[in-house]
Coordinates of C-alpha atoms in Angstrom, one line a residue:
M1 CA 144.1 163.3 119.5
T2 CA 140.4 163.8 120.1
S3 CA 137.5 161.5 119.7
D4 CA 133.8 161.8 119.2
V5 CA 130.9 159.4 119.4
R6 CA 128.1 158.8 117.1
A7 CA 125.2 156.3 117.1
T8 CA 124.4 153.5 119.6
D9 CA 124.1 149.8 119.2
D10 CA 121.7 147.4 120.8
A11 CA 124.0 146.8 123.8
G12 CA 124.1 150.5 124.6
F13 CA 127.7 151.2 123.5
S14 CA 128.5 154.0 121.1
G15 CA 128.4 152.6 117.6
L16 CA 131.2 154.6 116.1
V17 CA 134.1 156.5 117.5
W18 CA 136.0 159.2 115.7
V19 CA 139.8 158.8 115.6
A20 CA 141.5 162.0 114.4
G21 CA 144.2 161.6 111.8
R22 CA 147.8 162.0 112.8
T23 CA 151.4 160.7 112.4
F24 CA 152.3 158.0 114.8
T25 CA 155.0 155.3 115.3
M26 CA 153.7 152.0 114.0
G27 CA 155.2 148.7 115.0
S28 CA 157.8 147.8 117.7
N29 CA 161.4 146.9 118.0
E30 CA 161.0 145.3 121.4
H31 CA 159.1 142.1 120.9
Y32 CA 158.4 139.7 117.9
P33 CA 160.4 140.2 114.7
E34 CA 157.3 140.6 112.5
E35 CA 156.5 143.8 114.5
A36 CA 159.8 145.5 113.5
P37 CA 161.0 147.9 112.5
A38 CA 159.1 150.7 114.3
H39 CA 158.4 153.4 111.7
P40 CA 156.3 156.6 111.4
V41 CA 153.2 156.6 109.3
A42 CA 150.5 159.2 108.7
V43 CA 146.9 158.2 108.8
D44 CA 143.8 160.2 108.0
G45 CA 140.9 160.5 110.4
F46 CA 138.2 157.8 110.4
W47 CA 135.3 156.4 112.4
I48 CA 135.7 153.0 114.0
D49 CA 133.3 150.6 115.7
A50 CA 133.5 151.1 119.5
T51 CA 133.3 147.3 120.0
P52 CA 133.9 144.2 117.9
V53 CA 130.9 143.1 115.9
T54 CA 128.7 141.0 118.2
N55 CA 126.6 137.8 117.6
R56 CA 123.5 140.0 117.9
Q57 CA 124.7 142.3 115.1
F58 CA 126.0 139.5 112.9
A59 CA 122.6 137.7 113.3
S60 CA 120.9 140.8 112.0
F61 CA 123.2 140.8 109.0
V62 CA 122.5 137.1 108.3
K63 CA 118.8 137.6 108.6
A64 CA 118.8 140.5 106.2
T65 CA 121.1 138.9 103.6
G66 CA 120.9 135.1 104.0
H67 CA 124.7 135.1 104.2
V68 CA 126.3 131.6 104.7
T69 CA 129.7 131.8 106.3
V70 CA 132.8 129.9 105.1
A71 CA 132.6 127.7 108.2
E72 CA 129.1 126.6 107.2
R73 CA 130.2 125.5 103.7
A74 CA 132.2 122.4 102.8
P75 CA 135.6 123.2 101.4
R76 CA 136.3 122.6 97.7
A77 CA 138.8 119.8 97.0
A78 CA 140.5 121.9 94.3
D79 CA 141.5 124.5 96.8
Y80 CA 143.2 122.0 99.1
P81 CA 145.4 119.6 97.1
G82 CA 146.1 116.5 99.1
A83 CA 143.3 117.0 101.6
L84 CA 141.7 113.8 102.9
P85 CA 138.1 113.6 101.5
K86 CA 136.8 113.0 105.0
M87 CA 138.1 116.4 106.0
L88 CA 136.2 118.3 103.3
R89 CA 133.2 119.0 105.5
A90 CA 131.9 122.3 107.0
G91 CA 133.5 123.3 110.3
S92 CA 136.0 125.5 112.0
L93 CA 139.0 125.5 114.4
V94 CA 138.1 125.3 118.1
F95 CA 140.4 125.7 121.1
T96 CA 140.2 122.9 123.7
P97 CA 142.5 123.1 126.7
P98 CA 144.6 119.9 127.0
K99 CA 145.4 118.3 130.4
A100 CA 149.1 118.3 129.5
I101 CA 151.3 119.2 126.6
V102 CA 154.3 117.6 124.9
G103 CA 156.4 120.1 122.9
P104 CA 155.1 123.1 120.9
D105 CA 152.6 121.2 118.7
I106 CA 149.5 123.4 118.6
T107 CA 147.3 120.5 117.5
Q108 CA 147.3 119.5 121.1
W109 CA 144.9 122.4 121.8
W110 CA 143.5 123.3 118.4
S111 CA 141.2 121.0 116.4
F112 CA 139.0 121.3 113.4
K113 CA 135.5 120.5 114.5
F114 CA 132.8 119.6 112.0
G115 CA 129.7 121.7 112.6
A116 CA 131.6 124.5 114.5
D117 CA 130.5 127.9 113.2
W118 CA 129.3 131.3 114.5
R119 CA 126.0 129.8 115.7
H120 CA 127.7 126.8 117.3
P121 CA 131.0 128.2 118.7
Y122 CA 132.3 125.0 120.1
G123 CA 130.7 122.6 117.6
G124 CA 128.1 120.0 118.4
R125 CA 125.0 121.3 120.1
T126 CA 126.6 124.4 121.5
D127 CA 124.9 127.7 120.7
I128 CA 125.0 131.4 121.4
R129 CA 122.2 131.7 123.9
G130 CA 123.3 134.1 126.5
K131 CA 126.2 135.3 124.2
L132 CA 124.4 137.7 121.9
D133 CA 126.6 140.5 123.2
H134 CA 129.9 138.5 122.8
P135 CA 132.0 139.1 119.7
V136 CA 131.0 136.9 116.8
V137 CA 133.6 134.2 116.1
H138 CA 134.3 131.6 113.4
V139 CA 134.2 134.3 110.7
A140 CA 136.6 134.1 107.8
Y141 CA 137.9 137.2 106.0
S142 CA 135.2 137.1 103.4
D143 CA 132.5 136.9 106.0
A144 CA 133.9 139.9 107.8
M145 CA 134.1 141.9 104.6
A146 CA 130.6 140.9 103.5
Y147 CA 129.2 142.3 106.8
A148 CA 131.3 145.4 106.4
L149 CA 129.9 146.1 103.0
W150 CA 126.3 145.4 104.1
A151 CA 126.8 147.9 106.9
E152 CA 128.2 150.5 104.4
K153 CA 131.6 150.3 106.1
D154 CA 135.0 148.6 105.5
L155 CA 137.5 146.6 107.4
P156 CA 140.3 148.7 108.9
T157 CA 143.8 148.8 107.5
E158 CA 146.5 147.6 109.9
A159 CA 147.7 151.2 110.4
E160 CA 144.1 152.5 111.1
W161 CA 143.6 149.6 113.6
E162 CA 146.9 150.2 115.4
L163 CA 146.3 154.0 115.6
A164 CA 142.9 153.4 117.1
A165 CA 144.2 150.8 119.6
C166 CA 146.8 153.3 120.9
G167 CA 144.1 155.5 122.2
G168 CA 146.1 158.7 121.8
L169 CA 149.2 157.3 123.7
D170 CA 152.6 157.4 122.1
D171 CA 155.1 154.6 122.5
A172 CA 153.0 152.9 125.2
E173 CA 153.4 149.1 125.6
F174 CA 149.6 148.5 125.9
A175 CA 146.5 150.4 124.9
W176 CA 146.2 151.9 128.4
G177 CA 149.9 152.5 129.3
D178 CA 153.0 150.5 130.2
E179 CA 151.7 148.1 132.8
L180 CA 149.7 145.0 131.9
N181 CA 147.6 145.1 135.1
P182 CA 148.0 148.6 136.6
E183 CA 147.6 148.4 140.4
G184 CA 146.4 144.8 139.9
K185 CA 143.5 145.8 137.7
L186 CA 142.6 143.6 134.7
M187 CA 142.3 145.8 131.6
A188 CA 141.4 143.2 128.9
N189 CA 140.2 139.6 128.5
T190 CA 143.5 137.7 128.2
W191 CA 144.5 134.3 129.5
Q192 CA 144.8 134.1 133.3
G193 CA 146.9 131.1 134.5
T194 CA 149.3 129.0 132.5
F195 CA 148.5 128.6 128.8
P196 CA 147.1 126.2 127.5
T197 CA 146.6 123.8 130.4
L198 CA 145.4 125.9 133.4
S199 CA 142.9 128.8 133.5
T200 CA 142.3 130.5 136.8
K201 CA 139.3 132.3 135.6
P202 CA 135.9 131.5 137.1
A203 CA 134.0 128.7 135.4
G204 CA 132.3 129.8 132.2
A205 CA 134.5 132.9 131.9
D206 CA 137.5 131.4 130.1
R207 CA 136.4 132.1 126.6
T208 CA 135.0 135.3 125.0
S209 CA 133.4 138.0 127.2
P210 CA 130.6 140.4 126.5
V211 CA 131.9 143.5 124.6
G212 CA 132.7 146.4 126.8
S213 CA 133.4 144.3 129.9
F214 CA 136.7 145.9 130.3
P215 CA 137.7 149.6 130.3
S216 CA 137.8 151.5 127.1
N217 CA 141.0 153.1 125.8
G218 CA 141.7 156.8 125.6
Y219 CA 139.5 157.2 122.5
G220 CA 136.5 155.4 124.2
I221 CA 137.0 152.2 122.2
Y222 CA 136.5 148.8 123.8
D223 CA 138.2 145.4 123.4
M224 CA 141.0 146.5 121.1
I225 CA 143.2 144.3 123.2
G226 CA 142.2 140.7 124.1
N227 CA 138.8 139.0 123.8
V228 CA 139.2 138.2 120.1
W229 CA 141.8 138.8 117.4
E230 CA 140.4 141.1 114.7
W231 CA 140.7 141.0 110.9
T232 CA 142.3 143.9 109.0
S233 CA 142.3 144.4 105.3
D234 CA 146.1 144.3 104.9
F235 CA 147.9 141.3 103.4
W236 CA 150.4 139.8 105.7
S237 CA 154.1 140.7 105.5
T238 CA 156.9 139.2 107.5
R239 CA 158.2 142.6 108.5
H240 CA 157.3 146.3 108.3
P241 CA 159.0 148.5 105.7
E242 CA 162.1 150.4 106.8
P243 CA 161.5 153.9 108.3
A244 CA 161.5 156.8 105.8
S245 CA 164.8 158.5 105.5
H246 CA 163.2 162.0 105.5
S247 CA 160.0 163.3 107.1
C248 CA 158.7 164.3 103.7
C249 CA 158.6 160.6 102.7
I250 CA 156.6 159.2 105.6
P251 CA 154.0 156.7 104.2
S252 CA 150.5 158.1 104.2
N253 CA 147.6 155.7 104.8
P254 CA 149.7 152.6 104.1
R255 CA 147.9 149.5 102.9
G256 CA 150.3 146.7 103.6
G257 CA 151.9 144.3 101.2
D258 CA 150.6 142.2 98.3
A259 CA 148.8 138.9 98.0
D260 CA 151.6 136.9 96.5
A261 CA 154.0 137.8 99.3
S262 CA 151.5 136.8 101.9
Y263 CA 151.3 133.1 101.0
D264 CA 152.5 130.6 103.6
P265 CA 155.9 129.3 102.4
R266 CA 155.3 126.1 104.4
L267 CA 152.4 125.2 102.2
P268 CA 153.6 125.8 98.6
D269 CA 150.7 123.9 97.1
I270 CA 148.0 125.9 98.8
R271 CA 147.7 129.5 97.4
I272 CA 145.5 131.1 100.1
P273 CA 146.4 134.7 100.8
R274 CA 147.0 135.7 104.5
R275 CA 145.8 138.9 106.2
V276 CA 146.9 140.6 109.3
L277 CA 145.1 140.0 112.6
K278 CA 145.5 142.5 115.4
G279 CA 144.8 142.8 119.1
G280 CA 145.4 139.3 120.6
S281 CA 142.6 137.3 122.2
H282 CA 141.4 135.7 125.4
L283 CA 144.1 133.0 124.7
C284 CA 147.1 135.3 124.8
A285 CA 149.2 134.7 127.9
P286 CA 152.6 136.0 129.3
N287 CA 154.0 132.4 129.2
Y288 CA 153.1 131.8 125.6
C289 CA 151.9 134.7 123.4
K290 CA 152.5 138.3 124.5
R291 CA 150.5 139.7 121.5
Y292 CA 148.0 141.6 123.6
R293 CA 149.5 144.9 122.4
P294 CA 148.7 147.5 119.7
A295 CA 151.9 146.8 117.8
A296 CA 151.4 143.0 117.8
R297 CA 150.3 141.2 114.6
H298 CA 149.6 137.7 113.4
A299 CA 149.1 136.1 110.0
E300 CA 145.8 134.4 109.2
P301 CA 144.7 132.7 105.9
E302 CA 141.7 134.3 104.4
D303 CA 139.7 131.1 104.5
T304 CA 140.4 130.3 108.1
S305 CA 138.0 130.8 111.0
T306 CA 138.5 130.0 114.6
S307 CA 136.9 130.3 118.0
H308 CA 139.0 133.4 118.9
V309 CA 138.9 135.6 115.8
G310 CA 136.4 138.3 115.1
F311 CA 136.4 141.8 113.6
R312 CA 135.2 145.4 113.7
C313 CA 134.6 147.9 111.0
V314 CA 135.6 151.4 110.0
K315 CA 133.9 154.2 108.1
R316 CA 136.1 156.7 106.3
V317 CA 135.2 160.3 105.5

């Protein structure tokens, strides 16, 4: 359970951290049903980015390649049967805290904003000045993968990501231990207050934070919990597989389910695969979403970008 460090990025954080391969217990039986069952898996060693990819790093990629993100392109009508023509414009999902809520309808705090993208995180005339060392957001799966390939890396599997997030701890609730705020100390950028109507954070600090603003885990990796959800390469599955009946049969370097099983059954006419997100974000709160844990997972359509989803990369040996 050792780690090493190699390279340095513009913000001064170690660019890649070595995570030694081992067998560990993936998933949890204690929280949301999609995290179960807890089961042992074996994962080979790999290098992982010490922080999420930042706006500064993503800007270098765009400058070098001319990449245009999904959020900057108008959707094709053929991909979205029944969509209103007026909605087929470039944009992305942005969180806006409501003054009050009625029921569980998330459209009260999430809206599709035309013109929202990685350069304009809240739409309109917003920009990333002063946020170059914040995680890049409004990146769809293909945008994250394009960056990874350009950087001669890859996106992590769910198992790789979860192993790295655990930081060498076994069966711990969080990436740093079993208490959310040990001795009152904030360990990650998660929601403070009552989600989604009341944030008790200082003005201007209620969204993403610069990478490395909170303590690293035991491997020296930052922001594995909170700040932004992170893409993995695994297709979504509603549950983990059952544990192996014998130690000789423990899955090695699992790669998740298949594309067909990942489709959202609530949208039978839209065949967009979903991938696994990990880590929670600055919007996760005890009163609403306790997914600021290594075992937590969330489904995200490949084409979807939001103001609280980013990514980091891995490099395999």
